Amino acid sequence: MKKISRRSFMIASGKAMGAMTVAAAFAGCASPEQAENCFKPSGMPVKEDARLTAIDAIVENYMGQGYFSGATIVVARCGRIVYEKSYGYAMLNDMGVRLDDPRPMEMNTMFDMASCTKIMATTQSIMKLYSEGKIDLDATVASYIPEFAKNGKENVTVHQLLTHTSGLPQWKAMFLYIDKDKSKVLDYICNCELMFAPGEEKYSDLGFQMLGFLVERITGRDMDEYVQNEIYKPLNLKRTTYLPLKNGFTTDDLAATSFGNPYEYAMVDEIGHPGFGYDCTADLDAFSKFDGWRNYTLVGECNDGNAWMANGGVAGHAGLYSDAEDLAVLCQAMLNGGIYKGVRLYRQDVIDLFTSEQNGKPSRGLGFERGSSFMGRGDRHYDAFGHAGFTGTHVVMNKTNKTAVVFLTNKQNVGFKPNSTSYYSPYSCCGEICELVWNTFGAEAPAETLADKIGAWL
């Protein structure tokens, strides 16, 4: 008979100490041998708070209006999941056609995290390297990647990349010129000229792509391999990865996103969609010759064109996949002060620095956004930090009441709004959820018991 480990027993019970019996720990399982499969993959016990059931009405209202075809949500607090639910469908439409047998959403459905990659992969990696003294935020990027020191970028710092104040272009259609070759992507960015004055905040995907390259240059490891082995595996995250279809998952595990790349097509098409997105007039010739557009519904290929078509699926700005429970564990590690179940990722002072106001702007941390509209609109607005992704993903943490909200939607699988080249935004939906959660738990951190303290180490 296979014995359950002491660690698994503690995770299943949700207590660091106490008199819970082995029989009680196996409740709901056919036998002790099967108990391991009865534990939640995240290892985070569930004790739902009935006050949060109003979340259902919020989500179903927006879903009923066609904002997204499905969603999952996890609200976590004090090392416990206090609310979780899945809604709708992981894949409702295929190239705009309603499926006869749409695939239901499950709690463990994995989502294309899009720009949430910036905080759940890249910033996590930078925080760990900073905690270990391996990167200086005030150092120039060129001190680590010398070939970056050209075209006015000689003095751009790591801090400026993290705060979107480097002066780099916000976006470039690199995929028109580069076919899944990250070395050429690095060369492209290194050869870019600054578009803005350093210090001026302009949200830049290129800046976070450079941060991914910084992780690789400093560690000598690929970005996906580093974050998998230094962040995700130590936390026992089973469903968080780049390139899911190459790492043991199938399309049935994944939420569908867009019908090809129609949004980025419109961004680059300066003739058919002039003025849409960024100025791409310099790319007209390359656009006319490009034949790499994806003409199928994306499931397991990240939506972001530069991440997938140029970089090969692994990048500092996009490309990560995860599910809500895994992300809640990583959020809990941050709310715990950088530790979860005895695994220390980084120090508390590192978290405090990265989530603090930067450059005199309350909305900007290091990598993290602060107080954005999808984080709520009440008095606790700027207690919250996190990020959102273009595919409809949201990760929000509240440092005051020690609560995390992970709200993942597949907004792109419903297609564009009528007579538009834009998607519905679930920002308001997430904002209403966060406001409900913050109002439920108040502005005070929960009382920490001895069991809670010990539980962070088990």
Short mmCIF file of N, CA, C and O in Angstrom, two decimals, residues 106-203:
data_model
loop_
_atom_site.label_atom_id
_atom_site.label_comp_id
_atom_site.label_asym_id
_atom_site.label_seq_id
_atom_site.Cartn_x
_atom_site.Cartn_y
_atom_site.Cartn_z
N GLU A 106 -13.11 24.17 -17.57
CA GLU A 106 -12.82 23.44 -16.33
C GLU A 106 -11.93 24.30 -15.45
O GLU A 106 -11.25 25.22 -15.94
N MET A 107 -11.91 24.00 -14.17
CA MET A 107 -11.07 24.78 -13.26
C MET A 107 -9.59 24.69 -13.63
O MET A 107 -8.83 25.62 -13.41
N ASN A 108 -9.18 23.57 -14.21
CA ASN A 108 -7.76 23.42 -14.55
C ASN A 108 -7.46 23.77 -16.00
O ASN A 108 -6.38 23.46 -16.51
N THR A 109 -8.40 24.41 -16.69
CA THR A 109 -8.12 24.88 -18.05
C THR A 109 -6.98 25.90 -18.02
O THR A 109 -6.97 26.81 -17.18
N MET A 110 -6.04 25.73 -18.92
CA MET A 110 -4.89 26.62 -19.00
C MET A 110 -5.15 27.72 -20.03
O MET A 110 -5.72 27.47 -21.09
N PHE A 111 -4.70 28.92 -19.71
CA PHE A 111 -4.95 30.09 -20.55
C PHE A 111 -3.64 30.67 -21.08
O PHE A 111 -2.60 30.62 -20.41
N ASP A 112 -3.73 31.23 -22.26
CA ASP A 112 -2.66 32.06 -22.81
C ASP A 112 -2.63 33.34 -21.98
O ASP A 112 -3.53 34.17 -22.06
N MET A 113 -1.60 33.50 -21.17
CA MET A 113 -1.57 34.60 -20.21
C MET A 113 -1.20 35.94 -20.81
O MET A 113 -1.31 36.98 -20.16
N ALA A 114 -0.74 35.95 -22.08
CA ALA A 114 -0.41 37.20 -22.76
C ALA A 114 0.50 38.07 -21.86
O ALA A 114 1.49 37.57 -21.34
N SER A 115 0.14 39.34 -21.64
CA SER A 115 1.04 40.23 -20.90
C SER A 115 1.14 39.94 -19.41
O SER A 115 2.00 40.52 -18.73
N CYS A 116 0.30 39.06 -18.88
CA CYS A 116 0.52 38.61 -17.50
C CYS A 116 1.83 37.85 -17.39
O CYS A 116 2.36 37.67 -16.29
N THR A 117 2.37 37.41 -18.54
CA THR A 117 3.71 36.83 -18.58
C THR A 117 4.72 37.79 -17.98
O THR A 117 5.69 37.38 -17.33
N LYS A 118 4.48 39.08 -18.18
CA LYS A 118 5.44 40.08 -17.71
C LYS A 118 5.66 40.00 -16.20
O LYS A 118 6.78 40.22 -15.72
N ILE A 119 4.60 39.70 -15.43
CA ILE A 119 4.77 39.66 -13.97
C ILE A 119 4.87 38.24 -13.42
O ILE A 119 5.44 38.04 -12.35
N MET A 120 4.32 37.25 -14.13
CA MET A 120 4.31 35.89 -13.58
C MET A 120 5.45 35.03 -14.10
O MET A 120 5.61 33.89 -13.68
N ALA A 121 6.23 35.59 -15.01
CA ALA A 121 7.43 34.89 -15.49
C ALA A 121 8.64 35.82 -15.42
O ALA A 121 9.56 35.59 -14.64
N THR A 122 8.60 36.91 -16.20
CA THR A 122 9.79 37.75 -16.33
C THR A 122 10.11 38.50 -15.04
O THR A 122 11.25 38.46 -14.55
N THR A 123 9.13 39.20 -14.49
CA THR A 123 9.40 39.95 -13.25
C THR A 123 9.74 39.01 -12.11
O THR A 123 10.60 39.32 -11.26
N GLN A 124 9.09 37.85 -12.05
CA GLN A 124 9.45 36.85 -11.04
C GLN A 124 10.93 36.48 -11.15
O GLN A 124 11.63 36.37 -10.14
N SER A 125 11.39 36.29 -12.37
CA SER A 125 12.79 35.92 -12.58
C SER A 125 13.72 37.05 -12.17
O SER A 125 14.76 36.81 -11.51
N ILE A 126 13.37 38.28 -12.53
CA ILE A 126 14.20 39.43 -12.15
C ILE A 126 14.22 39.60 -10.63
O ILE A 126 15.27 39.90 -10.03
N MET A 127 13.08 39.40 -9.98
CA MET A 127 13.02 39.51 -8.52
C MET A 127 13.94 38.48 -7.87
O MET A 127 14.64 38.80 -6.89
N LYS A 128 13.93 37.28 -8.39
CA LYS A 128 14.79 36.25 -7.81
C LYS A 128 16.27 36.58 -8.02
O LYS A 128 17.09 36.47 -7.09
N LEU A 129 16.61 37.01 -9.22
CA LEU A 129 18.00 37.38 -9.49
C LEU A 129 18.42 38.57 -8.64
O LEU A 129 19.56 38.62 -8.14
N TYR A 130 17.53 39.53 -8.45
CA TYR A 130 17.85 40.69 -7.61
C TYR A 130 18.03 40.26 -6.16
O TYR A 130 18.96 40.73 -5.48
N SER A 131 17.17 39.37 -5.69
CA SER A 131 17.27 38.89 -4.32
C SER A 131 18.60 38.16 -4.08
O SER A 131 19.15 38.20 -2.98
N GLU A 132 19.11 37.54 -5.13
CA GLU A 132 20.37 36.80 -5.03
C GLU A 132 21.58 37.67 -5.35
O GLU A 132 22.72 37.19 -5.36
N GLY A 133 21.36 38.95 -5.60
CA GLY A 133 22.47 39.86 -5.89
C GLY A 133 23.08 39.68 -7.26
O GLY A 133 24.23 40.10 -7.50
N LYS A 134 22.33 39.11 -8.20
CA LYS A 134 22.88 38.82 -9.52
C LYS A 134 22.52 39.86 -10.58
O LYS A 134 22.98 39.78 -11.71
N ILE A 135 21.68 40.83 -10.21
CA ILE A 135 21.35 41.90 -11.13
C ILE A 135 21.20 43.20 -10.36
O ILE A 135 20.67 43.21 -9.24
N ASP A 136 21.69 44.26 -10.93
CA ASP A 136 21.60 45.60 -10.36
C ASP A 136 20.57 46.39 -11.16
O ASP A 136 20.75 46.60 -12.37
N LEU A 137 19.51 46.82 -10.53
CA LEU A 137 18.44 47.50 -11.24
C LEU A 137 18.88 48.84 -11.80
O LEU A 137 18.30 49.34 -12.78
N ASP A 138 19.88 49.45 -11.19
CA ASP A 138 20.35 50.75 -11.65
C ASP A 138 21.46 50.64 -12.69
O ASP A 138 21.91 51.65 -13.24
N ALA A 139 21.88 49.43 -12.97
CA ALA A 139 22.92 49.22 -13.98
C ALA A 139 22.33 49.39 -15.37
O ALA A 139 21.13 49.24 -15.59
N THR A 140 23.19 49.72 -16.32
CA THR A 140 22.72 49.82 -17.70
C THR A 140 22.48 48.42 -18.26
O THR A 140 23.13 47.45 -17.87
N VAL A 141 21.53 48.36 -19.18
CA VAL A 141 21.27 47.08 -19.86
C VAL A 141 22.52 46.65 -20.61
O VAL A 141 22.86 45.45 -20.66
N ALA A 142 23.25 47.61 -21.16
CA ALA A 142 24.45 47.31 -21.93
C ALA A 142 25.56 46.69 -21.09
O ALA A 142 26.44 46.02 -21.63
N SER A 143 25.52 46.90 -19.78
CA SER A 143 26.55 46.28 -18.94
C SER A 143 26.38 44.77 -18.89
O SER A 143 27.32 44.05 -18.55
N TYR A 144 25.20 44.28 -19.22
CA TYR A 144 24.94 42.85 -19.29
C TYR A 144 24.88 42.36 -20.74
O TYR A 144 25.29 41.23 -21.04
N ILE A 145 24.37 43.20 -21.64
CA ILE A 145 24.27 42.85 -23.06
C ILE A 145 24.93 43.98 -23.84
O ILE A 145 24.28 44.96 -24.24
N PRO A 146 26.24 43.91 -24.04
CA PRO A 146 26.98 45.03 -24.63
C PRO A 146 26.47 45.48 -25.99
O PRO A 146 26.53 46.68 -26.32
N GLU A 147 25.93 44.56 -26.79
CA GLU A 147 25.48 44.93 -28.12
C GLU A 147 24.23 45.81 -28.10
O GLU A 147 23.82 46.35 -29.14
N PHE A 148 23.66 46.01 -26.93
CA PHE A 148 22.51 46.91 -26.78
C PHE A 148 22.94 48.37 -26.83
O PHE A 148 22.13 49.26 -27.09
N ALA A 149 24.23 48.65 -26.62
CA ALA A 149 24.73 50.02 -26.47
C ALA A 149 24.93 50.68 -27.82
O ALA A 149 26.05 50.90 -28.28
N LYS A 150 23.82 51.00 -28.48
CA LYS A 150 23.91 51.70 -29.75
C LYS A 150 22.61 52.46 -29.98
O LYS A 150 21.59 52.20 -29.35
N ASN A 151 22.67 53.42 -30.89
CA ASN A 151 21.49 54.20 -31.28
C ASN A 151 20.79 54.88 -30.10
O ASN A 151 19.57 54.89 -30.01
N GLY A 152 21.60 55.41 -29.18
CA GLY A 152 21.06 56.18 -28.06
C GLY A 152 20.65 55.37 -26.85
O GLY A 152 20.16 55.94 -25.87
N LYS A 153 20.90 54.06 -26.87
CA LYS A 153 20.46 53.21 -25.77
C LYS A 153 21.57 52.90 -24.77
O LYS A 153 21.38 52.08 -23.87
N GLU A 154 22.69 53.56 -24.89
CA GLU A 154 23.85 53.24 -24.06
C GLU A 154 23.57 53.36 -22.57
O GLU A 154 24.11 52.59 -21.76
N ASN A 155 22.73 54.31 -22.17
CA ASN A 155 22.50 54.57 -20.75
C ASN A 155 21.16 54.07 -20.23
O ASN A 155 20.78 54.36 -19.09
N VAL A 156 20.42 53.34 -21.04
CA VAL A 156 19.14 52.77 -20.59
C VAL A 156 19.41 51.74 -19.49
O VAL A 156 20.29 50.89 -19.61
N THR A 157 18.64 51.83 -18.39
CA THR A 157 18.88 50.97 -17.23
C THR A 157 17.84 49.85 -17.14
O THR A 157 16.78 49.90 -17.76
N VAL A 158 18.17 48.87 -16.32
CA VAL A 158 17.23 47.78 -16.04
C VAL A 158 15.96 48.35 -15.41
O VAL A 158 14.84 47.94 -15.74
N HIS A 159 16.12 49.29 -14.49
CA HIS A 159 14.99 49.93 -13.84
C HIS A 159 14.05 50.55 -14.87
O HIS A 159 12.82 50.45 -14.77
N GLN A 160 14.62 51.19 -15.90
CA GLN A 160 13.79 51.82 -16.92
C GLN A 160 13.03 50.78 -17.74
O GLN A 160 11.89 51.02 -18.15
N LEU A 161 13.62 49.64 -18.00
CA LEU A 161 12.88 48.58 -18.68
C LEU A 161 11.69 48.14 -17.84
O LEU A 161 10.58 47.95 -18.35
N LEU A 162 11.90 47.97 -16.54
CA LEU A 162 10.85 47.49 -15.65
C LEU A 162 9.71 48.49 -15.48
O LEU A 162 8.57 48.10 -15.19
N THR A 163 10.01 49.77 -15.65
CA THR A 163 8.99 50.80 -15.46
C THR A 163 8.50 51.40 -16.78
O THR A 163 7.79 52.41 -16.78
N HIS A 164 8.87 50.79 -17.89
CA HIS A 164 8.41 51.25 -19.20
C HIS A 164 8.82 52.70 -19.47
O HIS A 164 8.06 53.48 -20.04
N THR A 165 10.03 53.05 -19.03
CA THR A 165 10.54 54.41 -19.24
C THR A 165 11.87 54.39 -20.00
O THR A 165 12.65 55.34 -19.91
N SER A 166 12.14 53.33 -20.74
CA SER A 166 13.42 53.19 -21.43
C SER A 166 13.53 54.05 -22.67
O SER A 166 14.63 54.35 -23.13
N GLY A 167 12.38 54.43 -23.25
CA GLY A 167 12.39 55.14 -24.52
C GLY A 167 12.31 54.22 -25.72
O GLY A 167 12.25 54.69 -26.87
N LEU A 168 12.31 52.90 -25.51
CA LEU A 168 12.18 51.96 -26.61
C LEU A 168 10.80 52.06 -27.27
O LEU A 168 9.84 52.48 -26.62
N PRO A 169 10.71 51.70 -28.54
CA PRO A 169 9.38 51.65 -29.17
C PRO A 169 8.43 50.77 -28.37
O PRO A 169 8.84 49.82 -27.72
N GLN A 170 7.15 51.11 -28.46
CA GLN A 170 6.16 50.34 -27.71
C GLN A 170 5.91 48.97 -28.34
O GLN A 170 5.70 47.98 -27.64
N TRP A 171 5.93 48.94 -29.67
CA TRP A 171 5.65 47.69 -30.39
C TRP A 171 6.22 47.81 -31.79
O TRP A 171 6.23 48.89 -32.38
N LYS A 172 6.71 46.71 -32.30
CA LYS A 172 7.17 46.63 -33.68
C LYS A 172 6.72 45.31 -34.27
O LYS A 172 6.68 44.28 -33.58
N ALA A 173 6.41 45.31 -35.56
CA ALA A 173 5.96 44.09 -36.24
C ALA A 173 7.16 43.24 -36.63
O ALA A 173 7.43 42.99 -37.81
N MET A 174 7.87 42.76 -35.62
CA MET A 174 9.09 41.99 -35.87
C MET A 174 8.82 40.70 -36.62
O MET A 174 9.67 40.19 -37.35
N PHE A 175 7.61 40.15 -36.44
CA PHE A 175 7.29 38.87 -37.07
C PHE A 175 7.24 38.97 -38.59
O PHE A 175 7.28 37.94 -39.29
N LEU A 176 7.17 40.18 -39.13
CA LEU A 176 7.22 40.34 -40.59
C LEU A 176 8.60 40.04 -41.14
O LEU A 176 8.75 39.74 -42.34
N TYR A 177 9.60 40.11 -40.28
CA TYR A 177 10.99 39.98 -40.71
C TYR A 177 11.71 38.76 -40.11
O TYR A 177 12.75 38.36 -40.64
N ILE A 178 11.17 38.22 -39.02
CA ILE A 178 11.88 37.18 -38.27
C ILE A 178 10.96 35.98 -38.09
O ILE A 178 9.83 36.12 -37.64
N ASP A 179 11.47 34.80 -38.42
CA ASP A 179 10.69 33.57 -38.31
C ASP A 179 11.25 32.69 -37.20
O ASP A 179 12.21 31.95 -37.40
N LYS A 180 10.67 32.82 -36.00
CA LYS A 180 11.00 31.98 -34.85
C LYS A 180 12.50 31.86 -34.61
O LYS A 180 13.06 30.77 -34.55
N ASP A 181 13.13 33.01 -34.44
CA ASP A 181 14.58 33.05 -34.19
C ASP A 181 14.85 34.14 -33.16
O ASP A 181 14.96 35.32 -33.51
N LYS A 182 14.97 33.73 -31.91
CA LYS A 182 15.10 34.73 -30.84
C LYS A 182 16.41 35.51 -30.93
O LYS A 182 16.49 36.66 -30.49
N SER A 183 17.46 34.90 -31.53
CA SER A 183 18.71 35.64 -31.66
C SER A 183 18.54 36.83 -32.60
O SER A 183 19.11 37.91 -32.38
N LYS A 184 17.72 36.65 -33.63
CA LYS A 184 17.44 37.77 -34.54
C LYS A 184 16.54 38.81 -33.89
O LYS A 184 16.63 40.00 -34.20
N VAL A 185 15.65 38.36 -32.99
CA VAL A 185 14.82 39.32 -32.25
C VAL A 185 15.70 40.19 -31.38
O VAL A 185 15.53 41.43 -31.33
N LEU A 186 16.67 39.58 -30.69
CA LEU A 186 17.59 40.35 -29.86
C LEU A 186 18.36 41.35 -30.72
O LEU A 186 18.50 42.53 -30.35
N ASP A 187 18.85 40.91 -31.88
CA ASP A 187 19.58 41.82 -32.78
C ASP A 187 18.68 42.97 -33.22
O ASP A 187 19.12 44.13 -33.28
N TYR A 188 17.43 42.66 -33.53
CA TYR A 188 16.48 43.68 -33.98
C TYR A 188 16.31 44.76 -32.92
O TYR A 188 16.38 45.97 -33.22
N ILE A 189 16.09 44.35 -31.67
CA ILE A 189 15.87 45.34 -30.60
C ILE A 189 17.15 46.12 -30.32
O ILE A 189 17.12 47.33 -30.10
N CYS A 190 18.30 45.42 -30.33
CA CYS A 190 19.56 46.11 -30.09
C CYS A 190 19.83 47.17 -31.16
O CYS A 190 20.46 48.19 -30.88
N ASN A 191 19.34 46.95 -32.36
CA ASN A 191 19.55 47.90 -33.45
C ASN A 191 18.49 48.99 -33.50
O ASN A 191 18.61 49.95 -34.28
N CYS A 192 17.44 48.87 -32.68
CA CYS A 192 16.39 49.89 -32.65
C CYS A 192 16.93 51.21 -32.12
O CYS A 192 17.80 51.25 -31.25
N GLU A 193 16.37 52.28 -32.64
CA GLU A 193 16.61 53.59 -32.06
C GLU A 193 15.56 53.88 -31.00
O GLU A 193 14.45 53.34 -31.05
N LEU A 194 15.90 54.71 -30.05
CA LEU A 194 14.90 55.13 -29.08
C LEU A 194 13.83 55.96 -29.76
O LEU A 194 14.12 56.77 -30.64
N MET A 195 12.59 55.76 -29.36
CA MET A 195 11.48 56.50 -29.93
C MET A 195 11.00 57.62 -29.02
O MET A 195 10.36 58.58 -29.46
N PHE A 196 11.32 57.49 -27.72
CA PHE A 196 10.90 58.47 -26.73
C PHE A 196 12.09 58.84 -25.86
O PHE A 196 13.11 58.14 -25.83
N ALA A 197 11.96 59.92 -25.14
CA ALA A 197 13.02 60.33 -24.23
C ALA A 197 13.06 59.38 -23.03
O ALA A 197 12.01 59.09 -22.44
N PRO A 198 14.22 58.84 -22.66
CA PRO A 198 14.30 58.00 -21.46
C PRO A 198 13.74 58.74 -20.25
O PRO A 198 14.00 59.92 -20.04
N GLY A 199 12.91 58.06 -19.50
CA GLY A 199 12.22 58.67 -18.37
C GLY A 199 10.76 58.91 -18.65
O GLY A 199 9.96 59.02 -17.72
N GLU A 200 10.40 59.01 -19.92
CA GLU A 200 9.00 59.18 -20.30
C GLU A 200 8.33 57.81 -20.33
O GLU A 200 8.81 56.90 -21.00
N GLU A 201 7.22 57.66 -19.62
CA GLU A 201 6.58 56.36 -19.55
C GLU A 201 5.77 56.06 -20.80
O GLU A 201 4.81 56.77 -21.12
N LYS A 202 6.18 55.00 -21.51
CA LYS A 202 5.46 54.50 -22.68
C LYS A 202 5.53 52.97 -22.61
O LYS A 202 6.60 52.39 -22.79
N TYR A 203 4.38 52.38 -22.37
CA TYR A 203 4.31 50.92 -22.20
C TYR A 203 4.96 50.23 -23.41
O TYR A 203 4.58 50.47 -24.55
#
